[in-house]
mmCIF file of C-alpha atoms in Angstrom:
data_model
loop_
_atom_site.group_PDB
_atom_site.id
_atom_site.type_symbol
_atom_site.label_atom_id
_atom_site.label_comp_id
_atom_site.label_asym_id
_atom_site.label_seq_id
_atom_site.Cartn_x
_atom_site.Cartn_y
_atom_site.Cartn_z
ATOM 1 C CA ALA A 1 47.382 258.171 -59.981
ATOM 2 C CA GLY A 2 44.740 261.011 -60.154
ATOM 3 C CA ARG A 3 44.084 264.336 -58.477
ATOM 4 C CA GLY A 4 47.330 265.483 -59.846
ATOM 5 C CA ILE A 5 49.396 263.055 -58.012
ATOM 6 C CA SER A 6 52.039 260.498 -59.683
ATOM 7 C CA LEU A 7 53.060 257.213 -58.627
ATOM 8 C CA GLU A 8 56.500 256.272 -60.478
ATOM 9 C CA PRO A 9 57.558 252.926 -59.527
ATOM 10 C CA LEU A 10 61.030 252.533 -58.325
ATOM 11 C CA ALA A 11 63.015 249.476 -59.071
ATOM 12 C CA PRO A 12 63.005 247.064 -57.412
ATOM 13 C CA LEU A 13 60.467 248.127 -54.774
ATOM 14 C CA GLY A 14 59.101 251.407 -53.451
ATOM 15 C CA ALA A 15 57.618 254.198 -55.568
ATOM 16 C CA GLY A 16 57.746 257.883 -56.117
ATOM 17 C CA VAL A 17 55.226 259.936 -55.545
ATOM 18 C CA ARG A 18 54.808 263.675 -56.973
ATOM 19 C CA GLY A 19 51.997 266.278 -56.822
ATOM 20 C CA LEU A 20 51.247 265.988 -52.969
ATOM 21 C CA ASP A 21 52.182 268.321 -50.608
ATOM 22 C CA LEU A 22 52.450 266.542 -47.087
ATOM 23 C CA ARG A 23 51.577 269.979 -45.248
ATOM 24 C CA VAL A 24 48.188 269.725 -46.679
ATOM 25 C CA LYS A 25 46.379 266.477 -45.258
ATOM 26 C CA PRO A 26 45.082 264.519 -48.504
ATOM 27 C CA GLN A 27 41.401 263.170 -48.815
ATOM 28 C CA GLU A 28 40.694 260.073 -46.768
ATOM 29 C CA GLU A 29 40.286 257.942 -49.648
ATOM 30 C CA VAL A 30 43.746 259.197 -51.309
ATOM 31 C CA LEU A 31 45.470 257.989 -48.028
ATOM 32 C CA GLU A 32 43.673 254.755 -47.992
ATOM 33 C CA ALA A 33 45.230 253.948 -51.463
ATOM 34 C CA LEU A 34 48.411 255.261 -51.060
ATOM 35 C CA GLN A 35 48.899 252.947 -47.750
ATOM 36 C CA VAL A 36 47.717 249.958 -49.597
ATOM 37 C CA GLU A 37 50.756 251.200 -52.251
ATOM 38 C CA MET A 38 52.810 251.293 -49.313
ATOM 39 C CA ALA A 39 51.891 248.126 -48.195
ATOM 40 C CA LYS A 40 52.087 246.374 -51.718
ATOM 41 C CA ARG A 41 55.550 248.169 -52.686
ATOM 42 C CA GLY A 42 57.230 248.480 -49.137
ATOM 43 C CA PHE A 43 57.701 252.230 -48.972
ATOM 44 C CA LEU A 44 56.714 255.476 -51.115
ATOM 45 C CA VAL A 45 59.278 258.571 -51.527
ATOM 46 C CA PHE A 46 57.107 261.682 -51.536
ATOM 47 C CA LYS A 47 59.193 263.990 -53.693
ATOM 48 C CA GLU A 48 60.214 267.745 -53.275
ATOM 49 C CA GLN A 49 58.711 268.529 -49.967
ATOM 50 C CA GLY A 50 61.784 271.211 -48.952
ATOM 51 C CA VAL A 51 62.597 270.795 -45.581
ATOM 52 C CA LEU A 52 59.311 269.835 -43.512
ATOM 53 C CA SER A 53 59.238 271.115 -39.940
ATOM 54 C CA GLY A 54 59.214 268.880 -36.780
ATOM 55 C CA ASP A 55 55.480 269.523 -36.541
ATOM 56 C CA GLU A 56 55.062 269.495 -40.176
ATOM 57 C CA GLN A 57 56.577 265.526 -40.101
ATOM 58 C CA VAL A 58 54.524 264.669 -37.057
ATOM 59 C CA GLN A 59 51.128 265.663 -39.192
ATOM 60 C CA ALA A 60 52.107 263.750 -42.093
ATOM 61 C CA SER A 61 53.493 260.811 -40.001
ATOM 62 C CA GLU A 62 50.187 260.424 -38.217
ATOM 63 C CA TYR A 63 48.339 260.015 -41.964
ATOM 64 C CA TRP A 64 49.220 256.310 -41.383
ATOM 65 C CA GLY A 65 48.428 253.410 -39.872
ATOM 66 C CA GLY A 66 47.569 253.878 -35.972
ATOM 67 C CA ARG A 67 47.306 257.591 -36.652
ATOM 68 C CA ARG A 68 49.257 258.881 -33.792
ATOM 69 C CA MET A 69 52.713 258.896 -32.889
ATOM 70 C CA HIS A 70 54.634 256.533 -30.733
ATOM 71 C CA SER A 71 57.954 258.054 -29.439
ATOM 72 C CA THR A 72 60.192 255.768 -27.568
ATOM 73 C CA HIS A 73 63.572 257.089 -28.701
ATOM 74 C CA GLY A 74 66.172 259.349 -27.601
ATOM 75 C CA VAL A 75 65.915 263.053 -28.118
ATOM 76 C CA HIS A 76 69.184 264.984 -29.516
ATOM 77 C CA PRO A 77 69.273 268.441 -28.361
ATOM 78 C CA ARG A 78 68.861 269.793 -31.829
ATOM 79 C CA ALA A 79 65.931 267.543 -32.485
ATOM 80 C CA PRO A 80 62.762 270.445 -33.370
ATOM 81 C CA ASN A 81 60.656 267.937 -30.989
ATOM 82 C CA ARG A 82 60.282 265.212 -28.850
ATOM 83 C CA HIS A 83 58.803 263.018 -31.636
ATOM 84 C CA ILE A 84 61.479 263.336 -34.149
ATOM 85 C CA PHE A 85 64.620 260.968 -33.942
ATOM 86 C CA ARG A 86 67.395 262.912 -34.986
ATOM 87 C CA LEU A 87 70.424 261.028 -36.981
ATOM 88 C CA SER A 88 73.643 262.117 -38.204
ATOM 89 C CA ASN A 89 77.327 261.430 -38.758
ATOM 90 C CA ASP A 90 78.260 264.441 -36.705
ATOM 91 C CA ARG A 91 77.663 263.781 -32.722
ATOM 92 C CA GLU A 92 76.686 267.681 -32.767
ATOM 93 C CA GLN A 93 73.987 267.688 -35.039
ATOM 94 C CA GLY A 94 72.359 264.231 -34.188
ATOM 95 C CA ILE A 95 72.755 260.605 -32.908
ATOM 96 C CA LEU A 96 75.485 258.466 -34.449
ATOM 97 C CA GLY A 97 75.721 254.953 -35.334
ATOM 98 C CA VAL A 98 72.504 253.859 -35.653
ATOM 99 C CA GLY A 99 70.860 250.851 -37.109
ATOM 100 C CA PRO A 100 73.575 249.065 -39.267
ATOM 101 C CA GLN A 101 72.055 245.745 -39.463
ATOM 102 C CA TRP A 102 68.565 244.543 -40.745
ATOM 103 C CA HIS A 103 65.758 245.378 -38.278
ATOM 104 C CA ASN A 104 61.931 246.532 -37.828
ATOM 105 C CA ASP A 105 61.771 249.479 -35.765
ATOM 106 C CA GLY A 106 59.859 248.967 -32.689
ATOM 107 C CA SER A 107 60.588 245.311 -32.023
ATOM 108 C CA PHE A 108 60.635 245.656 -28.662
ATOM 109 C CA GLU A 109 56.885 246.691 -28.393
ATOM 110 C CA ARG A 110 54.069 244.622 -28.739
ATOM 111 C CA GLY A 111 52.330 246.527 -31.231
ATOM 112 C CA VAL A 112 55.643 247.234 -33.749
ATOM 113 C CA PHE A 113 55.117 250.621 -35.362
ATOM 114 C CA SER A 114 52.944 250.443 -38.273
ATOM 115 C CA HIS A 115 54.969 253.176 -40.405
ATOM 116 C CA VAL A 116 58.309 255.108 -39.918
ATOM 117 C CA GLY A 117 59.065 258.354 -41.438
ATOM 118 C CA TYR A 118 62.469 259.146 -42.752
ATOM 119 C CA HIS A 119 63.008 262.722 -43.508
ATOM 120 C CA ILE A 120 66.575 264.186 -45.326
ATOM 121 C CA VAL A 121 67.223 267.077 -43.748
ATOM 122 C CA ARG A 122 70.818 267.446 -44.800
ATOM 123 C CA VAL A 123 71.916 265.013 -47.736
ATOM 124 C CA PRO A 124 75.516 264.189 -47.631
ATOM 125 C CA GLU A 125 77.923 265.008 -50.705
ATOM 126 C CA LYS A 126 78.910 261.380 -51.187
ATOM 127 C CA GLY A 127 75.794 259.549 -50.522
ATOM 128 C CA GLY A 128 74.420 258.100 -47.389
ATOM 129 C CA ALA A 129 71.888 255.572 -48.487
ATOM 130 C CA THR A 130 69.166 253.451 -46.356
ATOM 131 C CA LEU A 131 68.581 249.877 -47.603
ATOM 132 C CA PHE A 132 64.952 248.474 -47.687
ATOM 133 C CA ALA A 133 64.202 244.827 -48.545
ATOM 134 C CA HIS A 134 60.427 243.483 -49.228
ATOM 135 C CA GLN A 135 60.063 241.017 -46.368
ATOM 136 C CA GLY A 136 56.933 239.223 -48.021
ATOM 137 C CA ALA A 137 59.383 238.581 -51.093
ATOM 138 C CA ALA A 138 61.889 237.377 -49.147
ATOM 139 C CA PHE A 139 59.239 234.633 -47.755
ATOM 140 C CA ASP A 140 58.311 233.748 -51.098
ATOM 141 C CA ALA A 141 62.134 233.225 -52.030
ATOM 142 C CA LEU A 142 63.034 230.764 -49.357
ATOM 143 C CA PRO A 143 62.702 227.147 -50.138
ATOM 144 C CA ALA A 144 59.425 225.234 -48.963
ATOM 145 C CA GLU A 145 61.275 223.650 -46.130
ATOM 146 C CA MET A 146 62.482 226.775 -44.572
ATOM 147 C CA GLN A 147 59.241 228.348 -45.218
ATOM 148 C CA GLN A 148 57.902 225.528 -42.609
ATOM 149 C CA ARG A 149 60.299 225.355 -40.559
ATOM 150 C CA TRP A 150 60.673 229.598 -39.815
ATOM 151 C CA SER A 151 56.938 229.543 -39.458
ATOM 152 C CA ARG A 152 57.220 227.505 -36.358
ATOM 153 C CA TYR A 153 60.037 230.020 -34.584
ATOM 154 C CA VAL A 154 58.832 233.103 -32.421
ATOM 155 C CA SER A 155 61.518 235.417 -31.293
ATOM 156 C CA VAL A 156 61.944 237.240 -27.848
ATOM 157 C CA ASN A 157 63.293 240.609 -27.541
ATOM 158 C CA SER A 158 66.462 241.235 -25.956
ATOM 159 C CA ASN A 159 65.033 244.197 -23.814
ATOM 160 C CA SER A 160 61.550 244.045 -23.339
ATOM 161 C CA GLY A 161 61.021 240.108 -23.592
ATOM 162 C CA VAL A 162 58.251 240.661 -26.210
ATOM 163 C CA LEU A 163 57.600 237.830 -28.489
ATOM 164 C CA HIS A 164 56.706 237.711 -32.165
ATOM 165 C CA PRO A 165 56.519 235.353 -34.820
ATOM 166 C CA LEU A 166 59.398 235.004 -37.542
ATOM 167 C CA VAL A 167 56.752 234.729 -39.958
ATOM 168 C CA HIS A 168 53.241 236.576 -40.115
ATOM 169 C CA THR A 169 50.739 237.350 -42.342
ATOM 170 C CA HIS A 170 50.612 241.077 -42.958
ATOM 171 C CA PRO A 171 47.402 243.134 -42.128
ATOM 172 C CA ILE A 172 46.929 245.239 -44.842
ATOM 173 C CA SER A 173 48.433 242.900 -48.046
ATOM 174 C CA GLY A 174 47.720 239.291 -46.347
ATOM 175 C CA ARG A 175 51.052 238.414 -48.051
ATOM 176 C CA ARG A 176 53.255 235.777 -45.679
ATOM 177 C CA SER A 177 56.570 237.770 -44.820
ATOM 178 C CA VAL A 178 59.339 237.032 -42.797
ATOM 179 C CA TYR A 179 60.365 239.214 -39.671
ATOM 180 C CA LEU A 180 63.568 239.026 -37.157
ATOM 181 C CA HIS A 181 65.654 241.736 -35.715
ATOM 182 C CA LEU A 182 69.330 241.165 -36.013
ATOM 183 C CA GLY A 183 70.233 243.486 -33.334
ATOM 184 C CA MET A 184 67.822 243.021 -30.491
ATOM 185 C CA THR A 185 66.922 239.408 -30.188
ATOM 186 C CA GLY A 186 67.853 237.381 -26.783
ATOM 187 C CA ALA A 187 66.515 234.111 -28.213
ATOM 188 C CA VAL A 188 64.443 231.987 -30.708
ATOM 189 C CA MET A 189 61.610 229.233 -29.622
ATOM 190 C CA GLU A 190 60.501 226.682 -31.748
ATOM 191 C CA MET A 191 56.878 225.495 -31.433
ATOM 192 C CA GLU A 192 56.796 221.907 -32.633
ATOM 193 C CA GLU A 193 53.503 219.628 -33.102
ATOM 194 C CA VAL A 194 53.203 216.844 -31.060
ATOM 195 C CA PRO A 195 51.533 213.877 -32.906
ATOM 196 C CA GLY A 196 48.089 212.961 -31.734
ATOM 197 C CA SER A 197 47.896 216.288 -29.694
ATOM 198 C CA ASP A 198 46.276 219.900 -29.998
ATOM 199 C CA LYS A 199 49.343 220.712 -27.341
ATOM 200 C CA LYS A 200 52.794 222.439 -28.479
ATOM 201 C CA LYS A 201 56.041 221.481 -27.608
ATOM 202 C CA LEU A 202 58.539 224.341 -26.981
ATOM 203 C CA ARG A 203 62.124 224.616 -27.093
ATOM 204 C CA LEU A 204 64.743 227.116 -27.241
ATOM 205 C CA LEU A 205 67.509 227.197 -30.207
ATOM 206 C CA GLU A 206 70.861 226.394 -29.312
ATOM 207 C CA GLU A 207 73.759 228.677 -29.934
ATOM 208 C CA ASP A 208 74.836 226.368 -33.329
ATOM 209 C CA GLU A 209 71.174 226.963 -34.527
ATOM 210 C CA MET A 210 71.008 230.431 -33.692
ATOM 211 C CA HIS A 211 74.056 231.404 -35.596
ATOM 212 C CA VAL A 212 72.920 229.674 -38.853
ATOM 213 C CA LEU A 213 69.559 231.216 -38.581
ATOM 214 C CA PHE A 214 70.683 234.802 -37.838
ATOM 215 C CA HIS A 215 73.448 234.261 -40.859
ATOM 216 C CA GLN A 216 70.377 232.987 -43.030
ATOM 217 C CA TYR A 217 68.205 235.886 -42.503
ATOM 218 C CA ASN A 218 70.830 238.523 -43.031
ATOM 219 C CA ASP A 219 72.239 236.568 -46.406
ATOM 220 C CA LEU A 220 68.431 236.441 -47.485
ATOM 221 C CA LEU A 221 67.672 240.180 -47.079
ATOM 222 C CA ASN A 222 71.340 240.518 -48.474
ATOM 223 C CA ALA A 223 70.476 238.468 -51.660
ATOM 224 C CA GLY A 224 67.619 240.520 -52.618
ATOM 225 C CA LEU A 225 70.036 243.219 -53.429
ATOM 226 C CA PRO A 226 70.507 243.795 -57.523
ATOM 227 C CA GLU A 227 73.556 241.660 -58.723
ATOM 228 C CA GLY A 228 76.740 243.557 -58.320
ATOM 229 C CA SER A 229 75.672 245.668 -55.333
ATOM 230 C CA PRO A 230 78.135 246.877 -53.116
ATOM 231 C CA HIS A 231 76.186 246.095 -49.903
ATOM 232 C CA LYS A 232 76.140 242.221 -50.356
ATOM 233 C CA THR A 233 78.237 241.396 -47.313
ATOM 234 C CA ALA A 234 79.404 237.780 -48.773
ATOM 235 C CA PRO A 235 78.344 237.890 -52.343
ATOM 236 C CA ALA A 236 79.313 234.216 -52.613
ATOM 237 C CA ARG A 237 76.511 233.180 -50.588
ATOM 238 C CA GLN A 238 74.267 236.275 -50.922
ATOM 239 C CA ALA A 239 73.090 235.293 -54.793
ATOM 240 C CA LEU A 240 69.172 235.169 -55.695
ATOM 241 C CA PRO A 241 68.065 231.847 -56.465
ATOM 242 C CA ALA A 242 67.371 231.300 -60.205
ATOM 243 C CA GLY A 243 63.991 232.942 -61.234
ATOM 244 C CA VAL A 244 63.696 235.306 -58.132
ATOM 245 C CA ALA A 245 63.574 239.202 -58.832
ATOM 246 C CA PRO A 246 65.257 241.512 -56.912
ATOM 247 C CA PHE A 247 63.255 242.757 -53.689
ATOM 248 C CA ALA A 248 66.101 245.007 -52.346
ATOM 249 C CA SER A 249 67.466 248.091 -53.113
ATOM 250 C CA ALA A 250 69.805 250.721 -51.551
ATOM 251 C CA TYR A 251 67.713 254.301 -51.508
ATOM 252 C CA GLU A 252 69.699 257.396 -52.171
ATOM 253 C CA TYR A 253 68.289 260.348 -50.565
ATOM 254 C CA GLU A 254 67.693 263.353 -52.405
ATOM 255 C CA SER A 255 66.875 266.787 -51.444
ATOM 256 C CA GLY A 256 63.048 267.378 -50.124
ATOM 257 C CA ASP A 257 62.230 263.387 -49.859
ATOM 258 C CA MET A 258 60.130 262.333 -47.186
ATOM 259 C CA VAL A 259 59.790 258.625 -47.089
ATOM 260 C CA PHE A 260 57.557 256.744 -45.492
ATOM 261 C CA ILE A 261 57.742 252.860 -45.135
ATOM 262 C CA ASP A 262 55.272 250.036 -44.080
ATOM 263 C CA ASN A 263 57.211 248.616 -41.115
ATOM 264 C CA LEU A 264 55.581 245.177 -41.156
ATOM 265 C CA ALA A 265 55.966 245.023 -44.924
ATOM 266 C CA ILE A 266 59.946 245.865 -45.337
ATOM 267 C CA GLY A 267 63.177 245.697 -42.841
ATOM 268 C CA HIS A 268 65.915 248.077 -43.436
ATOM 269 C CA ARG A 269 69.383 249.238 -42.186
ATOM 270 C CA ALA A 270 71.575 251.690 -43.060
ATOM 271 C CA ALA A 271 74.484 251.956 -45.839
ATOM 272 C CA PRO A 272 78.097 251.826 -43.973
ATOM 273 C CA ASP A 273 78.913 255.046 -45.811
ATOM 274 C CA ALA A 274 75.643 256.705 -43.969
ATOM 275 C CA HIS A 275 78.098 256.260 -40.852
ATOM 276 C CA GLN A 276 81.607 257.567 -42.536
ATOM 277 C CA PRO A 277 82.552 261.047 -40.476
ATOM 278 C CA VAL A 278 81.762 264.288 -42.360
ATOM 279 C CA SER A 279 85.173 264.855 -43.600
ATOM 280 C CA VAL A 280 84.898 261.533 -45.905
ATOM 281 C CA GLN A 281 81.071 261.727 -46.497
ATOM 282 C CA GLY A 282 79.790 265.090 -46.093
ATOM 283 C CA LEU A 283 76.898 266.015 -43.285
ATOM 284 C CA ARG A 284 74.293 263.784 -43.155
ATOM 285 C CA ILE A 285 71.137 264.706 -40.940
ATOM 286 C CA LEU A 286 68.017 262.748 -41.025
ATOM 287 C CA HIS A 287 64.680 263.043 -39.252
ATOM 288 C CA ARG A 288 62.739 259.868 -38.435
ATOM 289 C CA SER A 289 59.410 259.592 -36.851
ATOM 290 C CA THR A 290 57.360 256.232 -35.768
ATOM 291 C CA VAL A 291 53.573 255.559 -36.038
ATOM 292 C CA SER A 292 51.737 253.657 -33.631
ATOM 293 C CA ALA A 293 50.389 250.122 -34.370
ATOM 294 C CA GLN A 294 47.219 249.428 -35.894
ATOM 295 C CA VAL A 295 47.466 245.529 -34.450
ATOM 296 C CA ASP A 296 49.845 243.683 -31.879
ATOM 297 C CA LEU A 297 52.249 241.440 -33.574
ATOM 298 C CA ASP A 298 51.759 238.481 -31.002
ATOM 299 C CA PRO A 299 52.993 234.990 -31.067
ATOM 300 C CA PRO A 300 50.274 231.928 -32.111
ATOM 301 C CA PRO A 301 48.548 230.516 -29.065
ATOM 302 C CA PRO A 302 49.438 228.950 -26.468
ATOM 303 C CA LEU A 303 52.775 231.364 -26.109
ATOM 304 C CA PRO A 304 51.922 234.366 -24.105
ATOM 305 C CA PRO A 305 52.834 238.324 -25.734
ATOM 306 C CA VAL A 306 55.988 238.785 -23.161
ATOM 307 C CA LEU A 307 57.974 236.796 -21.413
ATOM 308 C CA ASN A 308 60.495 237.989 -18.712
ATOM 309 C CA VAL A 309 63.838 237.641 -20.693
ATOM 310 C CA TYR A 310 65.768 238.877 -17.413
ATOM 311 C CA ALA A 311 64.707 235.983 -15.541
ATOM 312 C CA ALA A 312 66.487 232.311 -15.622
ATOM 313 C CA ASN A 313 66.258 230.533 -18.519
ATOM 314 C CA PRO A 314 62.522 228.849 -18.519
ATOM 315 C CA PHE A 315 63.733 225.993 -20.226
ATOM 316 C CA GLY A 316 66.942 225.144 -18.935
ATOM 317 C CA LYS A 317 69.019 224.946 -22.228
ATOM 318 C CA GLY A 318 69.382 226.904 -25.430
ATOM 319 C CA VAL A 319 70.145 230.675 -26.146
ATOM 320 C CA TRP A 320 68.783 232.857 -23.390
ATOM 321 C CA ILE A 321 69.849 236.462 -23.369
ATOM 322 C CA GLY A 322 68.209 239.358 -21.573
ATOM 323 C CA GLY A 323 69.709 243.049 -22.267
ATOM 324 C CA GLY A 324 71.238 245.170 -24.614
ATOM 325 C CA LEU A 325 72.067 243.879 -28.450
ATOM 326 C CA GLY A 326 71.039 240.110 -27.038
ATOM 327 C CA TYR A 327 72.487 237.331 -29.264
ATOM 328 C CA ARG A 328 75.852 238.535 -30.876
ATOM 329 C CA TRP A 329 75.537 236.150 -34.133
ATOM 330 C CA ASP A 330 78.972 237.795 -35.839
ATOM 331 C CA HIS A 331 81.407 239.410 -33.553
ATOM 332 C CA SER A 332 83.155 240.798 -36.637
ATOM 333 C CA ILE A 333 80.453 243.524 -36.992
ATOM 334 C CA ARG A 334 79.290 246.549 -35.666
ATOM 335 C CA MET A 335 75.962 246.501 -33.805
ATOM 336 C CA GLN A 336 74.100 249.472 -32.762
ATOM 337 C CA ASN A 337 70.279 249.935 -32.036
#
């Protein structure tokens, strides 16, 4: 707190920020302090911003991370500019049905977006939350054996062939954090030690291993939700271990909210009610903006940063899928990027 700015912690993650108008660029030391808080808490909600114009949201987005926009999305006819990804539950107002499963934005890029902004332009009468999960706390919640095993895994994006480690060290907080896109991964490799050598043995996970891994990841992030949350998709499997505090939440937007997340600190997904039709939920309009990376999220050597995921399986066996949603780990659920 200071300079008339107050920080109000949200439980179990995130914080609200009051006393700061994003239309006026704060001093550099204020931005640096807020960016550290974002890395620590996962996201900040800048309250009472009114309705930002597209240009004002772009300006505010460029306060963080790589300090410039990295816009790769489709542009809806009603979007105020090409940098705004306009999402809605009404096709005439925005793009429908995006992001129902846990993911991080920009996973198809070598330099994953550093920060992402979500500005609620129209709050639906019956709610439409975004779920956030702290990926550093999620790593801490894993048993030691799973921490070690997941640290040997590297995912391959099903659209770009970009490789990302399943466990990485956050560039600001230094916290070990998990990372996997549940709707755009075509393969997962394991890097195994070769006894008596500096070399690594590489292999692709098989179908049964992929099925287990993706369900474990989904269960882990859902387990971070508070007990009794309606967003736990399989409560019997998604209970927090004893002594572990919740590390995920369903954030319900309020009018004037401008949310910025650290995109390497937290994963997110849309709550199912965010995609309910207007007749059920009320009209929801959300403007998303994405900021360029500060660092590339590359795999450890000797792996290259990119492979041709559309080429033949280079290992001969294991799951290797190029294009679209990649590996379908649960055919009973809706997936859309």
